[in-house]
PDB file of C-alpha atoms and ligand atoms in Angstrom:
ATOM      1  CA  MET A   1     104.607  75.007  79.677  1.00 64.00           C
ATOM      2  CA  LYS A   2     105.173  76.950  82.857  1.00 73.00           C
ATOM      3  CA  LEU A   3     104.559  80.661  82.864  1.00 89.00           C
ATOM      4  CA  ASP A   4     107.584  82.565  84.181  1.00 94.00           C
ATOM      5  CA  LEU A   5     108.527  86.223  84.386  1.00 95.00           C
ATOM      6  CA  ALA A   6     110.433  86.140  81.093  1.00 96.00           C
ATOM      7  CA  GLU A   7     107.404  84.699  79.341  1.00 94.00           C
ATOM      8  CA  ILE A   8     105.116  87.354  80.822  1.00 96.00           C
ATOM      9  CA  ALA A   9     107.565  90.068  79.721  1.00 97.00           C
ATOM     10  CA  ARG A  10     107.710  88.550  76.238  1.00 96.00           C
ATOM     11  CA  LEU A  11     103.906  88.481  75.924  1.00 94.00           C
ATOM     12  CA  PHE A  12     103.629  92.145  76.847  1.00 96.00           C
ATOM     13  CA  ALA A  13     106.561  93.105  74.604  1.00 95.00           C
ATOM     14  CA  GLU A  14     105.291  91.225  71.570  1.00 93.00           C
ATOM     15  CA  ARG A  15     101.543  91.623  71.955  1.00 91.00           C
ATOM     16  CA  GLY A  16     100.877  94.342  74.534  1.00 93.00           C
ATOM     17  CA  ASP A  17     101.105  97.257  72.129  1.00 89.00           C
ATOM     18  CA  VAL A  18      97.806  96.440  70.475  1.00 81.00           C
ATOM     19  CA  ALA A  19      94.974  98.736  71.422  1.00 77.00           C
ATOM     20  CA  TYR A  20      92.810  97.529  74.254  1.00 74.00           C
ATOM     21  CA  ALA A  21      89.865  96.921  71.957  1.00 69.00           C
ATOM     22  CA  GLY A  22      87.551  99.897  71.954  1.00 75.00           C
ATOM     23  CA  GLU A  23      89.628 101.829  74.543  1.00 79.00           C
ATOM     24  CA  ALA A  24      92.105 104.726  74.465  1.00 86.00           C
ATOM     25  CA  VAL A  25      95.026 102.690  75.842  1.00 94.00           C
ATOM     26  CA  SER A  26      97.088  99.685  74.770  1.00 93.00           C
ATOM     27  CA  GLN A  27      96.874  96.352  76.554  1.00 93.00           C
ATOM     28  CA  THR A  28     100.204  97.021  78.285  1.00 96.00           C
ATOM     29  CA  GLU A  29      99.151 100.520  79.390  1.00 97.00           C
ATOM     30  CA  HIS A  30      95.896  99.114  80.737  1.00 96.00           C
ATOM     31  CA  ALA A  31      97.696  96.375  82.687  1.00 98.00           C
ATOM     32  CA  LEU A  32     100.254  98.805  84.155  1.00 98.00           C
ATOM     33  CA  GLN A  33      97.580 101.328  85.138  1.00 98.00           C
ATOM     34  CA  CYS A  34      95.482  98.635  86.771  1.00 98.00           C
ATOM     35  CA  ALA A  35      98.454  97.283  88.768  1.00 98.00           C
ATOM     36  CA  TRP A  36      99.480 100.837  89.707  1.00 98.00           C
ATOM     37  CA  LEU A  37      95.989 101.625  91.030  1.00 98.00           C
ATOM     38  CA  ALA A  38      96.107  98.406  93.059  1.00 98.00           C
ATOM     39  CA  GLU A  39      99.524  99.236  94.497  1.00 98.00           C
ATOM     40  CA  GLN A  40      98.496 102.792  95.396  1.00 98.00           C
ATOM     41  CA  ALA A  41      95.421 101.387  97.148  1.00 98.00           C
ATOM     42  CA  GLY A  42      97.699  99.281  99.355  1.00 98.00           C
ATOM     43  CA  ALA A  43      96.680  95.945  97.821  1.00 98.00           C
ATOM     44  CA  THR A  44      98.665  92.801  98.597  1.00 98.00           C
ATOM     45  CA  ASP A  45     101.399  91.674  96.192  1.00 98.00           C
ATOM     46  CA  ALA A  46      99.043  88.924  95.032  1.00 98.00           C
ATOM     47  CA  LEU A  47      96.257  91.354  94.160  1.00 98.00           C
ATOM     48  CA  VAL A  48      98.647  93.803  92.455  1.00 98.00           C
ATOM     49  CA  THR A  49      99.857  90.840  90.380  1.00 98.00           C
ATOM     50  CA  ALA A  50      96.276  89.827  89.589  1.00 98.00           C
ATOM     51  CA  ALA A  51      95.616  93.402  88.453  1.00 98.00           C
ATOM     52  CA  LEU A  52      98.689  93.289  86.197  1.00 98.00           C
ATOM     53  CA  LEU A  53      97.715  89.956  84.655  1.00 98.00           C
ATOM     54  CA  HIS A  54      93.908  90.097  84.678  1.00 97.00           C
ATOM     55  CA  ASP A  55      93.666  90.524  80.901  1.00 95.00           C
ATOM     56  CA  LEU A  56      96.531  88.191  79.990  1.00 95.00           C
ATOM     57  CA  GLY A  57      93.903  86.152  78.162  1.00 94.00           C
ATOM     58  CA  HIS A  58      93.559  88.987  75.646  1.00 90.00           C
ATOM     59  CA  LEU A  59      97.271  88.675  74.846  1.00 91.00           C
ATOM     60  CA  LEU A  60      96.991  84.912  74.466  1.00 90.00           C
ATOM     61  CA  ILE A  61      94.138  85.065  71.970  1.00 85.00           C
ATOM     62  CA  ALA A  62      96.115  85.315  68.770  1.00 69.00           C
ATOM     63  CA  GLU A  63      93.204  86.544  66.656  1.00 63.00           C
ATOM     64  CA  HIS A  64      92.985  89.691  68.743  1.00 63.00           C
ATOM     65  CA  GLN A  65      96.230  90.796  67.126  1.00 63.00           C
ATOM     66  CA  THR A  66      94.618  91.012  63.732  1.00 67.00           C
ATOM     67  CA  LEU A  67      91.007  91.971  64.432  1.00 70.00           C
ATOM     68  CA  THR A  68      90.258  95.467  63.204  1.00 70.00           C
ATOM     69  CA  ARG A  69      87.232  95.701  65.450  1.00 74.00           C
ATOM     70  CA  SER A  70      86.657  94.789  69.078  1.00 77.00           C
ATOM     71  CA  PRO A  71      85.381  91.205  69.593  1.00 80.00           C
ATOM     72  CA  THR A  72      82.301  92.693  71.221  1.00 83.00           C
ATOM     73  CA  GLU A  73      81.439  94.518  68.002  1.00 81.00           C
ATOM     74  CA  LEU A  74      81.463  91.141  66.297  1.00 81.00           C
ATOM     75  CA  GLY A  75      79.148  89.732  68.960  1.00 83.00           C
ATOM     76  CA  ILE A  76      81.861  87.542  70.498  1.00 82.00           C
ATOM     77  CA  ASP A  77      82.358  86.851  74.199  1.00 85.00           C
ATOM     78  CA  ASP A  78      86.080  85.971  74.129  1.00 84.00           C
ATOM     79  CA  ARG A  79      85.954  84.425  77.651  1.00 89.00           C
ATOM     80  CA  HIS A  80      89.391  85.926  78.259  1.00 90.00           C
ATOM     81  CA  GLN A  81      89.014  85.564  82.041  1.00 93.00           C
ATOM     82  CA  TYR A  82      89.414  81.802  81.645  1.00 94.00           C
ATOM     83  CA  ILE A  83      91.941  81.545  78.838  1.00 93.00           C
ATOM     84  CA  ALA A  84      95.017  82.426  80.910  1.00 94.00           C
ATOM     85  CA  LEU A  85      94.086  80.160  83.820  1.00 95.00           C
ATOM     86  CA  PRO A  86      95.816  76.963  82.659  1.00 94.00           C
ATOM     87  CA  LEU A  87      99.033  78.955  82.224  1.00 93.00           C
ATOM     88  CA  LEU A  88      98.679  80.761  85.539  1.00 96.00           C
ATOM     89  CA  ARG A  89      97.948  77.595  87.508  1.00 94.00           C
ATOM     90  CA  GLY A  90     101.536  76.418  87.856  1.00 92.00           C
ATOM     91  CA  ALA A  91     102.848  79.906  88.498  1.00 96.00           C
ATOM     92  CA  PHE A  92     100.476  81.547  90.985  1.00 97.00           C
ATOM     93  CA  ASP A  93      98.206  80.524  93.835  1.00 98.00           C
ATOM     94  CA  THR A  94      94.460  81.145  94.140  1.00 98.00           C
ATOM     95  CA  ASP A  95      94.995  84.646  95.590  1.00 98.00           C
ATOM     96  CA  VAL A  96      96.196  85.704  92.121  1.00 98.00           C
ATOM     97  CA  ARG A  97      94.157  83.349  89.937  1.00 98.00           C
ATOM     98  CA  GLU A  98      90.724  83.706  91.505  1.00 98.00           C
ATOM     99  CA  PRO A  99      90.370  87.500  91.222  1.00 98.00           C
ATOM    100  CA  ILE A 100      91.386  87.106  87.556  1.00 98.00           C
ATOM    101  CA  ARG A 101      88.877  84.320  86.947  1.00 98.00           C
ATOM    102  CA  LEU A 102      86.123  86.328  88.641  1.00 98.00           C
ATOM    103  CA  HIS A 103      86.775  89.796  87.225  1.00 97.00           C
ATOM    104  CA  VAL A 104      84.081  89.520  84.551  1.00 96.00           C
ATOM    105  CA  ASP A 105      81.523  88.134  87.007  1.00 97.00           C
ATOM    106  CA  ALA A 106      82.475  91.012  89.315  1.00 97.00           C
ATOM    107  CA  LYS A 107      81.281  93.442  86.644  1.00 97.00           C
ATOM    108  CA  ARG A 108      77.970  91.573  86.380  1.00 97.00           C
ATOM    109  CA  TYR A 109      77.757  91.653  90.193  1.00 98.00           C
ATOM    110  CA  LEU A 110      78.540  95.372  90.469  1.00 97.00           C
ATOM    111  CA  CYS A 111      75.928  96.212  87.833  1.00 96.00           C
ATOM    112  CA  ALA A 112      73.358  94.401  89.949  1.00 96.00           C
ATOM    113  CA  THR A 113      74.336  95.898  93.291  1.00 96.00           C
ATOM    114  CA  ARG A 114      75.667  99.455  92.756  1.00 94.00           C
ATOM    115  CA  ALA A 115      73.439 102.031  91.206  1.00 86.00           C
ATOM    116  CA  ASP A 116      76.278 104.277  89.962  1.00 92.00           C
ATOM    117  CA  TYR A 117      78.507 101.549  88.569  1.00 94.00           C
ATOM    118  CA  PHE A 118      76.962 100.970  85.157  1.00 93.00           C
ATOM    119  CA  SER A 119      77.518 104.611  84.196  1.00 92.00           C
ATOM    120  CA  ARG A 120      81.286 104.115  84.696  1.00 90.00           C
ATOM    121  CA  LEU A 121      81.539 101.365  82.099  1.00 92.00           C
ATOM    122  CA  SER A 122      83.134 102.180  78.758  1.00 88.00           C
ATOM    123  CA  PRO A 123      81.063 101.542  75.629  1.00 88.00           C
ATOM    124  CA  ASP A 124      83.045  98.373  74.896  1.00 86.00           C
ATOM    125  CA  SER A 125      82.488  97.129  78.437  1.00 89.00           C
ATOM    126  CA  VAL A 126      78.759  97.739  78.082  1.00 92.00           C
ATOM    127  CA  ARG A 127      78.711  95.693  74.867  1.00 91.00           C
ATOM    128  CA  SER A 128      80.642  92.823  76.465  1.00 91.00           C
ATOM    129  CA  LEU A 129      78.362  92.900  79.522  1.00 94.00           C
ATOM    130  CA  ALA A 130      75.418  91.802  77.402  1.00 91.00           C
ATOM    131  CA  LEU A 131      77.471  89.007  75.805  1.00 93.00           C
ATOM    132  CA  GLN A 132      78.678  87.872  79.234  1.00 93.00           C
ATOM    133  CA  GLY A 133      75.154  87.381  80.556  1.00 94.00           C
ATOM    134  CA  GLY A 134      74.175  90.877  81.709  1.00 95.00           C
ATOM    135  CA  PRO A 135      73.762  92.023  85.328  1.00 96.00           C
ATOM    136  CA  MET A 136      73.355  89.219  87.866  1.00 97.00           C
ATOM    137  CA  ASP A 137      69.952  88.486  89.339  1.00 97.00           C
ATOM    138  CA  ASP A 138      69.586  88.594  93.140  1.00 97.00           C
ATOM    139  CA  GLU A 139      70.300  84.910  93.630  1.00 97.00           C
ATOM    140  CA  ALA A 140      73.436  84.953  91.456  1.00 98.00           C
ATOM    141  CA  ALA A 141      74.646  88.118  93.219  1.00 98.00           C
ATOM    142  CA  ARG A 142      74.178  86.461  96.617  1.00 98.00           C
ATOM    143  CA  ARG A 143      76.124  83.419  95.501  1.00 98.00           C
ATOM    144  CA  PHE A 144      78.907  85.572  94.039  1.00 98.00           C
ATOM    145  CA  ALA A 145      79.236  87.659  97.209  1.00 98.00           C
ATOM    146  CA  ALA A 146      79.691  84.480  99.263  1.00 98.00           C
ATOM    147  CA  LEU A 147      82.758  83.367  97.262  1.00 98.00           C
ATOM    148  CA  GLU A 148      86.078  83.535  99.073  1.00 98.00           C
ATOM    149  CA  TRP A 149      87.660  85.841  96.468  1.00 98.00           C
ATOM    150  CA  ALA A 150      84.640  87.992  95.655  1.00 98.00           C
ATOM    151  CA  ALA A 151      85.878  91.075  97.510  1.00 98.00           C
ATOM    152  CA  ASP A 152      89.262  91.012  95.778  1.00 98.00           C
ATOM    153  CA  ALA A 153      87.599  90.461  92.405  1.00 98.00           C
ATOM    154  CA  VAL A 154      85.378  93.492  93.001  1.00 98.00           C
ATOM    155  CA  ARG A 155      88.356  95.683  93.939  1.00 98.00           C
ATOM    156  CA  LEU A 156      90.193  94.522  90.835  1.00 98.00           C
ATOM    157  CA  ARG A 157      87.149  95.258  88.699  1.00 97.00           C
ATOM    158  CA  LEU A 158      86.870  98.816  89.980  1.00 97.00           C
ATOM    159  CA  TRP A 159      90.552  99.473  89.152  1.00 97.00           C
ATOM    160  CA  ASP A 160      89.983  97.814  85.779  1.00 96.00           C
ATOM    161  CA  GLU A 161      87.355 100.447  84.948  1.00 94.00           C
ATOM    162  CA  GLU A 162      89.695 103.315  85.952  1.00 94.00           C
ATOM    163  CA  ALA A 163      92.744 101.936  84.126  1.00 96.00           C
ATOM    164  CA  LYS A 164      91.866 103.322  80.708  1.00 93.00           C
ATOM    165  CA  VAL A 165      93.389 106.815  80.909  1.00 95.00           C
ATOM    166  CA  GLU A 166      95.231 107.955  77.820  1.00 94.00           C
ATOM    167  CA  GLY A 167      98.832 108.965  78.548  1.00 93.00           C
ATOM    168  CA  LEU A 168      98.819 108.262  82.296  1.00 95.00           C
ATOM    169  CA  LYS A 169     102.325 107.737  83.715  1.00 95.00           C
ATOM    170  CA  THR A 170     102.985 104.536  85.658  1.00 98.00           C
ATOM    171  CA  PRO A 171     106.023 102.592  86.856  1.00 98.00           C
ATOM    172  CA  PRO A 172     107.393 100.279  84.135  1.00 98.00           C
ATOM    173  CA  LEU A 173     106.550  96.607  83.706  1.00 98.00           C
ATOM    174  CA  ALA A 174     109.817  95.622  85.427  1.00 98.00           C
ATOM    175  CA  HIS A 175     108.529  97.195  88.656  1.00 98.00           C
ATOM    176  CA  PHE A 176     105.428  95.019  88.677  1.00 98.00           C
ATOM    177  CA  LEU A 177     107.331  91.913  87.610  1.00 98.00           C
ATOM    178  CA  THR A 178     109.351  92.340  90.800  1.00 98.00           C
ATOM    179  CA  THR A 179     106.059  92.307  92.696  1.00 98.00           C
ATOM    180  CA  ALA A 180     104.908  89.224  90.777  1.00 98.00           C
ATOM    181  CA  ALA A 181     108.187  87.457  91.558  1.00 98.00           C
ATOM    182  CA  ARG A 182     107.432  87.748  95.279  1.00 98.00           C
ATOM    183  CA  VAL A 183     104.212  85.745  94.941  1.00 98.00           C
ATOM    184  CA  MET A 184     105.274  83.378  92.188  1.00 97.00           C
ATOM    185  CA  LEU A 185     105.191  79.675  93.089  1.00 95.00           C
ATOM    186  CA  ARG A 186     108.494  77.869  92.860  1.00 85.00           C
TER     187      ARG A 186
HETATM  188 FE1  LIG B   1      90.704  94.926  81.973  1.00 71.51          FE
END
């Protein structure tokens, strides 16, 4: 199956209204806020699209629709950063896919390298951090920083942390799908 704009819209419409586990916003609100922060920061179309779709894995994991508690509270690392990748592969290039794939490692990297960062994590994000392997050690952080898409993944991660504001107004999904269309592979 090839992911297209209609399919992305359908996923958000049918599954995006669930709460972003442990947060004050829905999955769709979180995605729109993240993409909006990226756009306001002057990010490329590819990075805005990565911001919009970074948690698509959460929408694809069917069990998340019915869990009454966050996966982290059940001690589960859902590995959502990888789950959407097979779908994204035919639709977007590495400039969209790699920041998505690396956005969890970017959190582990930021915890290791920025003193103030950990305090910005939500309680759910702190719980998942432990399940995801905790802060990187020096060697892992050095290796991460050397990756081609590390800087974009870090920017995405910082917007990710901010994109949890209850009731914040953003442009609608259609606006960001127009952005995604510009970088979609054909
Ligand atoms: Fe997120």
